[in-house]
Every structure is written in C-alpha cells, then in structure tokens.
Short mmCIF file of C-alpha atoms in Angstrom, two decimals:
data_model
loop_
_atom_site.label_atom_id
_atom_site.label_comp_id
_atom_site.label_asym_id
_atom_site.label_seq_id
_atom_site.Cartn_x
_atom_site.Cartn_y
_atom_site.Cartn_z
CA GLU U 1 30.53 -24.29 -55.84
CA ILE U 2 29.51 -22.74 -52.56
CA VAL U 3 28.64 -25.41 -49.98
CA LEU U 4 26.10 -24.48 -47.31
CA THR U 5 26.24 -26.31 -43.98
CA GLN U 6 23.22 -26.03 -41.70
CA SER U 7 23.29 -26.69 -37.98
CA PRO U 8 22.04 -28.25 -35.93
CA GLY U 9 20.66 -31.12 -37.97
CA THR U 10 17.74 -31.39 -35.58
CA LEU U 11 16.50 -28.82 -33.09
CA SER U 12 14.20 -30.06 -30.35
CA LEU U 13 12.12 -27.27 -28.83
CA SER U 14 8.74 -26.58 -27.26
CA PRO U 15 6.04 -24.17 -28.44
CA GLY U 16 6.79 -20.68 -27.20
CA GLU U 17 10.55 -21.21 -27.20
CA ARG U 18 13.04 -19.38 -29.40
CA GLY U 19 14.67 -21.25 -32.27
CA THR U 20 17.99 -20.28 -33.78
CA LEU U 21 19.07 -22.00 -37.00
CA SER U 22 22.51 -21.58 -38.55
CA CYS U 23 23.65 -21.64 -42.17
CA ARG U 24 27.39 -21.46 -42.84
CA ALA U 25 28.84 -20.99 -46.32
CA SER U 26 32.14 -22.34 -47.61
CA GLN U 27 32.80 -18.96 -49.24
CA SER U 28 31.50 -15.48 -48.65
CA VAL U 29 27.92 -14.95 -49.85
CA ASN U 30 26.45 -11.58 -50.76
CA SER U 31 23.84 -10.81 -48.11
CA ASN U 32 21.37 -10.06 -50.92
CA SER U 33 21.79 -13.65 -52.10
CA LEU U 34 20.66 -15.80 -49.17
CA ALA U 35 17.16 -17.25 -48.77
CA TRP U 36 15.36 -19.54 -46.33
CA TYR U 37 12.58 -22.04 -47.02
CA GLN U 38 10.23 -24.01 -44.80
CA GLN U 39 9.03 -27.48 -45.72
CA LYS U 40 6.35 -29.44 -43.91
CA PRO U 41 5.84 -33.20 -44.42
CA GLY U 42 4.21 -34.00 -47.74
CA GLN U 43 4.38 -30.39 -48.93
CA ALA U 44 6.56 -28.40 -51.27
CA PRO U 45 9.02 -25.94 -49.74
CA ARG U 46 7.76 -22.42 -49.08
CA LEU U 47 9.80 -19.23 -49.26
CA LEU U 48 10.30 -17.61 -45.85
CA MET U 49 13.09 -15.08 -46.28
CA TYR U 50 15.19 -13.66 -49.09
CA GLY U 51 18.00 -11.16 -49.19
CA THR U 52 18.95 -12.54 -45.76
CA SER U 53 16.39 -10.52 -43.80
CA ARG U 54 13.42 -9.77 -46.05
CA ARG U 55 10.29 -11.70 -45.17
CA ALA U 56 8.27 -13.18 -47.99
CA THR U 57 4.64 -12.23 -48.39
CA GLY U 58 2.49 -13.53 -45.56
CA ILE U 59 5.35 -14.64 -43.33
CA PRO U 60 4.76 -13.61 -39.70
CA ASP U 61 7.22 -11.31 -37.98
CA ARG U 62 8.28 -13.97 -35.48
CA PHE U 63 10.59 -15.10 -38.29
CA SER U 64 13.72 -13.02 -38.79
CA GLY U 65 16.95 -13.46 -40.68
CA SER U 66 20.40 -12.03 -40.15
CA GLY U 67 24.03 -12.53 -41.03
CA SER U 68 26.70 -11.68 -43.53
CA GLY U 69 29.77 -13.14 -45.19
CA THR U 70 29.75 -16.85 -44.39
CA ASP U 71 27.42 -16.97 -41.37
CA PHE U 72 23.68 -16.56 -41.55
CA THR U 73 20.91 -17.17 -39.02
CA LEU U 74 17.18 -17.76 -39.12
CA THR U 75 15.48 -16.97 -35.82
CA ILE U 76 11.97 -17.94 -34.81
CA SER U 77 11.19 -15.80 -31.79
CA ARG U 78 8.35 -17.85 -30.30
CA LEU U 79 7.63 -21.18 -31.87
CA GLU U 80 4.07 -21.87 -32.85
CA PRO U 81 2.83 -25.45 -33.43
CA GLU U 82 2.76 -24.85 -37.20
CA ASP U 83 6.48 -23.89 -37.22
CA PHE U 84 7.67 -27.44 -36.62
CA ALA U 85 9.13 -28.30 -40.00
CA VAL U 86 12.39 -28.58 -41.93
CA TYR U 87 14.18 -25.37 -42.86
CA TYR U 88 16.61 -24.95 -45.75
CA CYS U 89 18.93 -22.10 -46.62
CA GLN U 90 19.84 -21.33 -50.23
CA GLN U 91 22.43 -19.09 -51.81
CA PHE U 92 21.92 -17.60 -55.23
CA GLY U 93 24.96 -15.42 -55.70
CA SER U 94 27.18 -18.11 -57.20
CA SER U 95 25.22 -20.83 -58.93
CA LEU U 96 22.37 -22.15 -56.84
CA THR U 97 22.91 -24.37 -53.83
CA PHE U 98 20.95 -25.43 -50.75
CA GLY U 99 21.97 -26.38 -47.27
CA GLY U 100 21.17 -29.84 -45.96
CA GLY U 101 18.33 -28.62 -43.76
CA THR U 102 17.50 -28.28 -40.08
CA LYS U 103 14.55 -30.16 -38.68
CA VAL U 104 12.72 -28.29 -35.92
CA GLU U 105 10.83 -30.82 -33.85
CA ILE U 106 8.86 -30.85 -30.65
CA GLU B 1 -3.44 -16.88 -57.66
CA VAL B 2 0.01 -17.89 -58.86
CA GLN B 3 0.06 -21.62 -59.53
CA LEU B 4 2.51 -24.17 -60.91
CA VAL B 5 1.31 -27.67 -61.71
CA GLU B 6 3.76 -30.39 -62.71
CA SER B 7 2.97 -33.54 -64.64
CA GLY B 8 4.76 -36.33 -66.46
CA GLY B 9 6.42 -38.15 -63.60
CA GLY B 10 6.36 -41.92 -63.30
CA LEU B 11 8.37 -45.12 -63.40
CA VAL B 12 11.12 -45.42 -66.00
CA GLN B 13 13.88 -47.97 -66.50
CA PRO B 14 17.54 -47.08 -66.09
CA GLY B 15 18.83 -45.56 -69.30
CA GLY B 16 15.36 -44.40 -70.26
CA SER B 17 13.88 -40.98 -70.86
CA LEU B 18 11.06 -38.93 -69.42
CA ARG B 19 9.61 -35.50 -70.14
CA LEU B 20 8.19 -33.41 -67.34
CA SER B 21 5.79 -30.53 -67.90
CA CYS B 22 4.77 -27.59 -65.75
CA ALA B 23 1.66 -25.50 -66.36
CA ALA B 24 1.93 -21.98 -64.99
CA SER B 25 -0.91 -19.59 -64.26
CA GLY B 26 -1.64 -16.39 -62.38
CA PHE B 27 1.39 -14.42 -63.59
CA THR B 28 3.05 -13.24 -66.81
CA PHE B 29 5.06 -16.38 -67.48
CA GLY B 30 7.37 -14.85 -70.06
CA ASP B 31 8.62 -12.24 -67.58
CA TYR B 32 10.16 -14.79 -65.21
CA ASP B 33 13.09 -17.16 -65.11
CA MET B 34 11.98 -20.70 -64.37
CA HIS B 35 13.68 -23.64 -62.69
CA TRP B 36 13.46 -27.30 -61.81
CA VAL B 37 14.53 -28.40 -58.34
CA ARG B 38 14.51 -32.01 -57.16
CA GLN B 39 14.37 -33.75 -53.81
CA VAL B 40 15.20 -37.35 -53.05
CA THR B 41 12.61 -38.70 -50.61
CA GLY B 42 13.64 -37.77 -47.09
CA LYS B 43 16.68 -35.82 -48.30
CA GLY B 44 17.60 -32.27 -49.23
CA LEU B 45 16.99 -30.04 -52.25
CA GLU B 46 19.04 -29.94 -55.44
CA TRP B 47 18.70 -27.38 -58.23
CA VAL B 48 18.73 -29.18 -61.59
CA SER B 49 18.06 -26.61 -64.29
CA ALA B 50 17.13 -23.04 -65.11
CA ILE B 51 15.89 -21.14 -68.13
CA GLY B 52 15.94 -17.39 -68.50
CA THR B 53 13.36 -15.15 -70.10
CA LEU B 54 15.40 -15.13 -73.30
CA GLY B 55 15.71 -18.91 -73.38
CA ASP B 56 19.23 -19.10 -71.94
CA THR B 57 19.72 -22.36 -70.05
CA TYR B 58 21.82 -23.46 -67.09
CA TYR B 59 22.57 -26.83 -65.50
CA PRO B 60 24.69 -28.25 -62.68
CA ASP B 61 27.33 -30.79 -63.68
CA SER B 62 25.22 -33.65 -62.28
CA VAL B 63 22.69 -33.38 -65.13
CA LYS B 64 24.51 -31.44 -67.83
CA GLY B 65 24.31 -33.26 -71.16
CA ARG B 66 21.41 -35.45 -70.00
CA PHE B 67 18.67 -32.98 -69.07
CA THR B 68 17.24 -30.22 -71.27
CA ILE B 69 15.00 -27.46 -69.96
CA SER B 70 12.74 -25.56 -72.34
CA ARG B 71 9.78 -23.23 -72.22
CA GLU B 72 6.81 -22.27 -74.37
CA ASN B 73 5.64 -18.82 -73.39
CA ALA B 74 2.58 -18.95 -75.67
CA THR B 75 1.11 -21.74 -73.54
CA ASN B 76 2.70 -20.78 -70.18
CA SER B 77 4.53 -24.10 -70.10
CA LEU B 78 7.87 -25.30 -68.79
CA PHE B 79 9.44 -28.63 -69.71
CA LEU B 80 12.28 -30.86 -68.59
CA GLN B 81 13.50 -33.56 -70.96
CA MET B 82 15.47 -36.15 -69.00
CA ASN B 83 17.61 -38.72 -70.84
CA SER B 84 19.99 -41.48 -69.74
CA LEU B 85 18.26 -41.69 -66.40
CA THR B 86 19.87 -43.51 -63.48
CA ALA B 87 18.66 -44.55 -60.04
CA GLY B 88 20.30 -41.42 -58.70
CA ASP B 89 17.75 -39.33 -60.59
CA THR B 90 14.89 -40.81 -58.55
CA ALA B 91 13.28 -37.87 -56.78
CA VAL B 92 10.35 -35.51 -56.60
CA TYR B 93 10.82 -32.81 -59.23
CA TYR B 94 9.49 -29.34 -58.46
CA CYS B 95 8.75 -26.59 -60.97
CA VAL B 96 9.73 -23.27 -59.43
CA ARG B 97 9.49 -19.62 -60.42
CA GLY B 98 12.66 -17.56 -60.11
CA ASN B 99 12.49 -14.14 -58.51
CA PHE B 100 14.93 -11.27 -58.50
CA ASP B 101 15.37 -7.64 -57.52
CA VAL B 102 17.39 -6.86 -60.62
CA PRO B 103 17.25 -9.15 -63.68
CA VAL B 104 20.85 -10.34 -63.86
CA SER B 105 20.73 -14.09 -64.40
CA PRO B 106 18.60 -17.09 -63.43
CA LEU B 107 21.55 -18.02 -61.21
CA SER B 108 20.67 -14.99 -59.08
CA ASN B 109 17.11 -16.08 -58.30
CA TRP B 110 15.34 -17.06 -55.17
CA PHE B 111 12.44 -19.47 -55.58
CA ASP B 112 8.78 -18.65 -55.13
CA PRO B 113 6.35 -20.26 -55.59
CA TRP B 114 6.90 -23.99 -55.89
CA GLY B 115 4.67 -26.50 -57.61
CA GLN B 116 3.42 -29.54 -55.72
CA GLY B 117 6.01 -31.77 -57.37
CA THR B 118 5.97 -34.87 -59.55
CA LEU B 119 7.68 -38.13 -58.59
CA VAL B 120 10.19 -39.71 -60.95
CA THR B 121 11.26 -43.26 -60.13
CA VAL B 122 14.09 -44.84 -62.08
CA SER B 123 14.08 -48.59 -61.52
CA SER B 124 14.11 -51.86 -63.41
#
C-alpha cells in the first residue's frame, strides 16, 4: 500500500499570502494518479485537482498542482478567506489511499 | 445537477449490522464506478469499498469480509452492508462517484462529487 505523508500538518498564513502544501508518497506514483481535495468544517470534501495538475470544474486558477514520482505540491498563489480549510492528497494508481491532511489556518 | 444523498446511518451496538444507501441523480449512474469513503470525526479519509460498472467489487483489508458494496442501476442506488461492526467503524460515511480518463478499474478513480455523508456510531 502506498502511504501518503502530507506536510506541514498545519500551515498558518494570512489572506493574500502564498501557500505551499506537500504530499510525499512511500513509492513512486504515476503523475496521472494524484488528486487533491479541500474540506471545510461540516462539509464533505471537494475535488480540487486531479492528474496532479488538472483543475476540477469551477476551481479558480490560484490553485495549481505539480510534482512527479514521490513528491507532489499543491500551491495556492494568493490565499482568499474561503481557502482556509483542510487539504488532502489522494493517489489512485495503486489501490486508493489518502494523505493525513494539511490544515490551512489564519 | 449531480447529486448523491446518503441515508441509513445511526447508532448500532458492537457486533451489529447496518445498511447504508445512496441515491444518485443528475448523471447516468450505470456508467460510473462508485465508492464509499469514511471519515472518523476530526480525522482523515479512508476508502472502504468500490464497485465497478460491471459489478466488480473491491475492499481494503480493514473491512474485507465484513462490508459488502452493491448497486442497483435501475433505481440509481448504491448500498453498503456493514456487518460485525466495531467501535473502529464509527465514522461519517460518504458516497462518492469515481471518475477516470480511461476506464481501467475503480482503483484508478478520483472522487467527484461527494455526498453529504451519513454518521454511523458503533457503541453499546
């Protein structure tokens, strides 16, 4: 099973700042097989990115994804108030596993 | 609008059983793999089952032999039969649609959309 480790656990930033979230895999992941989700309190997760760098429908372009092999990154170029949430990465190339999440807080 | 609505959650005693349902609408249900994903309150996400368009099923070791996923395309419904429940199964259970570029396997899906979730509490 591929284990995904997200860092940092919590990211404290201010609106307008840049956020960089990391997702590291225990084995190499096909870059087509990595997704990111956003979850706000009391809500279900929402798809942000898939195939590492492809934005889901309706996701603003301040969100971008990159990476390959075992290291992947979600970048939020300028944080908006509504971006403060928990973010999860997921790999779907070998079974289906999630990272532990990164909380982006003010 | 694509929508997934779960039902059937509740309080059950350890060792008991529960059947979750998910009503899908807004898309051709039979064309998609479907999944259940759970989340312990305040914790991360765990995939718990998948069913392909042909009825093929997949489970992680943590629930294999206890949980059974099924689907009824005629009524756009997804189910999860959960047996031999333990406190460790206490979580919010989400019904999720699987997506793919090329239909290989439900284990090659990303998830979109998600239902609102149904809470399962296993306690005496």
